[in-house]
mmCIF file of C-alpha atoms in Angstrom:
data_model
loop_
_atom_site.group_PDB
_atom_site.id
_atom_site.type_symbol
_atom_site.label_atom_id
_atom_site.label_comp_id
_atom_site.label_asym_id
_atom_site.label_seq_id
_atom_site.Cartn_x
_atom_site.Cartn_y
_atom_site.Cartn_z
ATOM 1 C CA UNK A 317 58.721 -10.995 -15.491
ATOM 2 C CA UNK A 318 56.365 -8.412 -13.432
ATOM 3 C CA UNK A 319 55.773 -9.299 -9.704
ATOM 4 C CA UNK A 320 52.375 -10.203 -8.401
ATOM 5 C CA UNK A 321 51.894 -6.378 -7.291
ATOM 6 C CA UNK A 322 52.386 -5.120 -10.918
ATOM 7 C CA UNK A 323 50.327 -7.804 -12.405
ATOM 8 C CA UNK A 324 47.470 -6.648 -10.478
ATOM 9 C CA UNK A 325 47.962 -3.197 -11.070
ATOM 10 C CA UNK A 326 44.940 -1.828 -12.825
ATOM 11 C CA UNK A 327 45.721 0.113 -15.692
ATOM 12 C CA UNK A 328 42.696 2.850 -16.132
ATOM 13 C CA UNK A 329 41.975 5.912 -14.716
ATOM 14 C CA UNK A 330 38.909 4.015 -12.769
ATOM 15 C CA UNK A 331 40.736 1.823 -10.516
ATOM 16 C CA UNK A 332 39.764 -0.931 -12.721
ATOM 17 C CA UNK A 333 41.285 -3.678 -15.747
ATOM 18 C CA UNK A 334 40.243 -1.792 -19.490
ATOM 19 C CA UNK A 335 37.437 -4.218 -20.977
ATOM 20 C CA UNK A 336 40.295 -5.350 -23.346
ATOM 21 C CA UNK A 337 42.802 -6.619 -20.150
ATOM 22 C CA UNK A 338 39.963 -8.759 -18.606
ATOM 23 C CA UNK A 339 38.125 -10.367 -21.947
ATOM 24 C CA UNK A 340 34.683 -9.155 -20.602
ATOM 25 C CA UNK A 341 32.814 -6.414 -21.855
ATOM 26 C CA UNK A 342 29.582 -4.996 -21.280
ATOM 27 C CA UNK A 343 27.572 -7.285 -24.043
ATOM 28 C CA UNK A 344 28.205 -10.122 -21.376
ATOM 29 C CA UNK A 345 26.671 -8.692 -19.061
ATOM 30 C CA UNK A 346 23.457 -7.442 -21.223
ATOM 31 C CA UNK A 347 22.966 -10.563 -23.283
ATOM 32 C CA UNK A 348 20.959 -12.079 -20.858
ATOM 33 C CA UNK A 349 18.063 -8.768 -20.596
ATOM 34 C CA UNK A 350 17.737 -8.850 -24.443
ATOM 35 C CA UNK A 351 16.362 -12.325 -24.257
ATOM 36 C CA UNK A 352 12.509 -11.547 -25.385
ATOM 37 C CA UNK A 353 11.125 -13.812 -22.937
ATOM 38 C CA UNK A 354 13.074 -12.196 -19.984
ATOM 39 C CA UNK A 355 11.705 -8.868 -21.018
ATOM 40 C CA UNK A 356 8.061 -10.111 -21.474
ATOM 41 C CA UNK A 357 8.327 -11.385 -17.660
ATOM 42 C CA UNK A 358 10.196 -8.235 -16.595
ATOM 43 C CA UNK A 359 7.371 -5.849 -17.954
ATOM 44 C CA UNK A 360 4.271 -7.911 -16.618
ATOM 45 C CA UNK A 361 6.041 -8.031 -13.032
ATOM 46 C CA UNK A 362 6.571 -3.852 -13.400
ATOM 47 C CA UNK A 363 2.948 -3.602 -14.683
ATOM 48 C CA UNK A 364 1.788 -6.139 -11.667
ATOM 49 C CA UNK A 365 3.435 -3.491 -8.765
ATOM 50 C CA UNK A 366 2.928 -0.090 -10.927
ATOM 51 C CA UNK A 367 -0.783 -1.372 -11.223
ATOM 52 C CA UNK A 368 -0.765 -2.543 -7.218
ATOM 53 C CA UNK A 369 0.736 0.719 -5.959
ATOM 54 C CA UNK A 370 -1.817 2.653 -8.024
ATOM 55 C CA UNK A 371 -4.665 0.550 -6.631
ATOM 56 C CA UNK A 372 -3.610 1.696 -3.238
ATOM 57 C CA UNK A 373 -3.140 5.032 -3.784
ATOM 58 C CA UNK A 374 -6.594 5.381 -5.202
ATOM 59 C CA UNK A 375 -8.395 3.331 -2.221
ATOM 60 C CA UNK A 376 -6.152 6.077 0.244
ATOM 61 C CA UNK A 377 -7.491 9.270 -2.155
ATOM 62 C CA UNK A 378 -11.145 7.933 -1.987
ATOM 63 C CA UNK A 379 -11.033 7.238 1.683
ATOM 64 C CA UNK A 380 -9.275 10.760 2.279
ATOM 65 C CA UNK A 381 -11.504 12.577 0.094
ATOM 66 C CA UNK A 382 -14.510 11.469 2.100
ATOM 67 C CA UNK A 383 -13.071 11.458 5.372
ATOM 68 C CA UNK A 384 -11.121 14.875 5.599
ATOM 69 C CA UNK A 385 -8.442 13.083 7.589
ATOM 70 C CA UNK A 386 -5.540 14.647 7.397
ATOM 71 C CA UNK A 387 -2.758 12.406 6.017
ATOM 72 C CA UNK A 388 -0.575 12.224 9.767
ATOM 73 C CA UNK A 389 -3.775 10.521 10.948
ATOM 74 C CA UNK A 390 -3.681 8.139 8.181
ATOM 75 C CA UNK A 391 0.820 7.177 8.211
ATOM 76 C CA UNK A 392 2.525 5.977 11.144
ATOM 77 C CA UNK A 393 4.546 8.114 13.252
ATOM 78 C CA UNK A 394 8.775 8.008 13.751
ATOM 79 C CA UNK A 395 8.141 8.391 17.418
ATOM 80 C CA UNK A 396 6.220 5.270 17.686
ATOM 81 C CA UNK A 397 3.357 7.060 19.296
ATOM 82 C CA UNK A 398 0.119 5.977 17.989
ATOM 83 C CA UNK A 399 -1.760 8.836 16.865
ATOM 84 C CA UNK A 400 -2.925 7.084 13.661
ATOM 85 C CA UNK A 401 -6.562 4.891 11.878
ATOM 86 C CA UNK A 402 -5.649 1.488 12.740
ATOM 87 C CA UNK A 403 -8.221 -1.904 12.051
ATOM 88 C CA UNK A 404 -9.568 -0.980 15.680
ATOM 89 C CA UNK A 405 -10.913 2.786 14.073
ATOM 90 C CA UNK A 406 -13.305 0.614 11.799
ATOM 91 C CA UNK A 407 -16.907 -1.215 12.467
ATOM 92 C CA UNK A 408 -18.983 -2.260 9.475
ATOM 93 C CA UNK A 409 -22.236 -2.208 10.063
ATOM 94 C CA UNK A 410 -23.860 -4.981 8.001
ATOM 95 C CA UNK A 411 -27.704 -5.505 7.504
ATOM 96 C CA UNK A 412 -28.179 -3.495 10.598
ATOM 97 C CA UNK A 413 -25.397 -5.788 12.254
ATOM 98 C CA UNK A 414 -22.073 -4.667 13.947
ATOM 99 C CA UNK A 415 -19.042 -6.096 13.038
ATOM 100 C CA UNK A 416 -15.891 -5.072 14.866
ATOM 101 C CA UNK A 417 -13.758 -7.863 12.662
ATOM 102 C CA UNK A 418 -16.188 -9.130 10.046
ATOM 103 C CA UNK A 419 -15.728 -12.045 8.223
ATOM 104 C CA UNK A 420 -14.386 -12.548 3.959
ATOM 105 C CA UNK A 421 -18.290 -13.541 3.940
ATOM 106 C CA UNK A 422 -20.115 -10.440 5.669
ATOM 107 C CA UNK A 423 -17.802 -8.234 3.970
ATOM 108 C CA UNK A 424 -19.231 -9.757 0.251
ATOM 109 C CA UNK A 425 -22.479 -9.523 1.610
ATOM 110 C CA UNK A 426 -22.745 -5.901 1.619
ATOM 111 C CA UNK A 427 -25.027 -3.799 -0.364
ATOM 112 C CA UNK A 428 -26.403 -0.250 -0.280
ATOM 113 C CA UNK A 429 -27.549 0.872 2.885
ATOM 114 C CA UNK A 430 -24.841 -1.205 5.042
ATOM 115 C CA UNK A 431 -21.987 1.123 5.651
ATOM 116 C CA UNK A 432 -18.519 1.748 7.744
ATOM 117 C CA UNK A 433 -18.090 3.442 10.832
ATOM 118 C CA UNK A 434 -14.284 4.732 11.197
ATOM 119 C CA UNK A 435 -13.658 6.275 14.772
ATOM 120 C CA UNK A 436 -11.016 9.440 14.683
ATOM 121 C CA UNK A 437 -7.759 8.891 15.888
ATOM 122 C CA UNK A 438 -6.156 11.617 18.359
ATOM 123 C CA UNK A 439 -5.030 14.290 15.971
ATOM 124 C CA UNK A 440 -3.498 17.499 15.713
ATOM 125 C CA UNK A 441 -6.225 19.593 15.842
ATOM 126 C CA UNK A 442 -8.297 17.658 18.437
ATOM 127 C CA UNK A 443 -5.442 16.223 20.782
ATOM 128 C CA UNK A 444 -7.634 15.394 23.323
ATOM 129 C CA UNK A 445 -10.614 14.131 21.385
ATOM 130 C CA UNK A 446 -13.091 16.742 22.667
ATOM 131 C CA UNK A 447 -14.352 17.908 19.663
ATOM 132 C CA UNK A 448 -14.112 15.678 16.929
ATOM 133 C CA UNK A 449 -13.511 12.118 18.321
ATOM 134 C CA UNK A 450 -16.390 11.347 19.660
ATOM 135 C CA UNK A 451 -18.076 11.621 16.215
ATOM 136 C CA UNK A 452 -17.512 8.716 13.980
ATOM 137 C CA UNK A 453 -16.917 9.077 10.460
ATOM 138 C CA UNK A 454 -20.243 6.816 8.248
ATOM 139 C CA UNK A 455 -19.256 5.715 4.977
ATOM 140 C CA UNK A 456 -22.141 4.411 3.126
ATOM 141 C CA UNK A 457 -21.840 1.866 0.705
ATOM 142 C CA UNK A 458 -22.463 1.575 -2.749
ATOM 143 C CA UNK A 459 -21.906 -0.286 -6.335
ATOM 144 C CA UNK A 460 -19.539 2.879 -7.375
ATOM 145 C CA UNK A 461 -16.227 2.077 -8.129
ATOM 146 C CA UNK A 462 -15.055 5.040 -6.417
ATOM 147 C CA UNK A 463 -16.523 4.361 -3.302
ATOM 148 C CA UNK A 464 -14.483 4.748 -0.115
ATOM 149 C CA UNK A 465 -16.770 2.378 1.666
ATOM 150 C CA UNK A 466 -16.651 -0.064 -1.075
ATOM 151 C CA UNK A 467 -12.761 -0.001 -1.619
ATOM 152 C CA UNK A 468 -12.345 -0.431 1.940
ATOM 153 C CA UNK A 469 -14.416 -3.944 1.821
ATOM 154 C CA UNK A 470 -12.327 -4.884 -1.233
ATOM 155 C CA UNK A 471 -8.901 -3.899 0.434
ATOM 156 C CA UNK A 472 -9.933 -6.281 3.190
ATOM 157 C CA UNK A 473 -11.030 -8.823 0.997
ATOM 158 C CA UNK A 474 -7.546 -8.138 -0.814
ATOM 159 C CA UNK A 475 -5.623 -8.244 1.829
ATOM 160 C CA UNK A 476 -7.181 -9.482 5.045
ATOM 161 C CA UNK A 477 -6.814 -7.819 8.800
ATOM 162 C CA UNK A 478 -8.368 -9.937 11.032
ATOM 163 C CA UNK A 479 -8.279 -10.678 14.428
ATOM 164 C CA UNK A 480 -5.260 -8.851 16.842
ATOM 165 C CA UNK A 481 -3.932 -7.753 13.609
#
């Protein structure tokens, strides 16, 4: 009879049993992802983030685009330092209004001719904010889909930012 240690020898190259020396094989462990229902689920939760991740990357593109911010002004910094837009950069100005944190209801109520006002963060090229940053960017809003002002408003709506946030 073979001692404990031999028993639990493995006997493959890997380190581990052969499929035939432990009874499982790799049909037990993929029976459960060829279940049609299980897939079904699987691809609408990949669609759900694929389509999420490309509805953020669009509203960042559009807000860039318009903006000429470079993309350091835009992504937070390893050194903690903050040299980056934050929800303090950004004033809607609604029906002639200022809103420094408008509310889910002022933000719906925007139309043409109400528009954002994003204040520059220190950057690269203007460290000390004496030529740039005391110039506000003014993105005017509109029905476009592709409007920076308008995908702002519906990021916010989305995802709201309120308050100390």
């Amino acid at each position: 009879m073979p001692s404990l240690s031999e028993s639990a020898a493995p006997s493959s190259a890997s380190g581990l049993p052969s499929p035939s020396e432990s009874g499982f094989h790799h049909g037990h462990a993929t029976r459960g992802l060829r279940h049609p229902e299980w897939r079904a689920r699987r691809r609408a939760h990949v669609a759900r983030r694929v389509a999420h991740h490309d509805l953020l990357v669009t509203d960042l593109m559009c807000f860039l685009l318009r903006t000429g911010f470079r993309l350091a002004e835009v992504a937070a910094r390893s050194s903690g330092e903050i040299k980056y837009l934050t929800r303090a950069n950004l004033t809607a100005v609604v029906k002639g209004v200022p809103y420094v944190d408008p509310s889910p209801e002022v933000l719906r109520s925007m139309s043409a001719g109400d528009y954002f006002l994003v204040t520059p963060p220190r950057s690269k090229t203007d460290e000390w904010g004496e030529i740039h940053c005391p110039f506000p960017c003014t993105l005017m809003y509109s029905d476009d889909p592709l409007n920076p002002a308008r995908r702002l408003r519906d990021a916010e709506l989305r995802a709201p930012c309120r308050g100390e946030a």
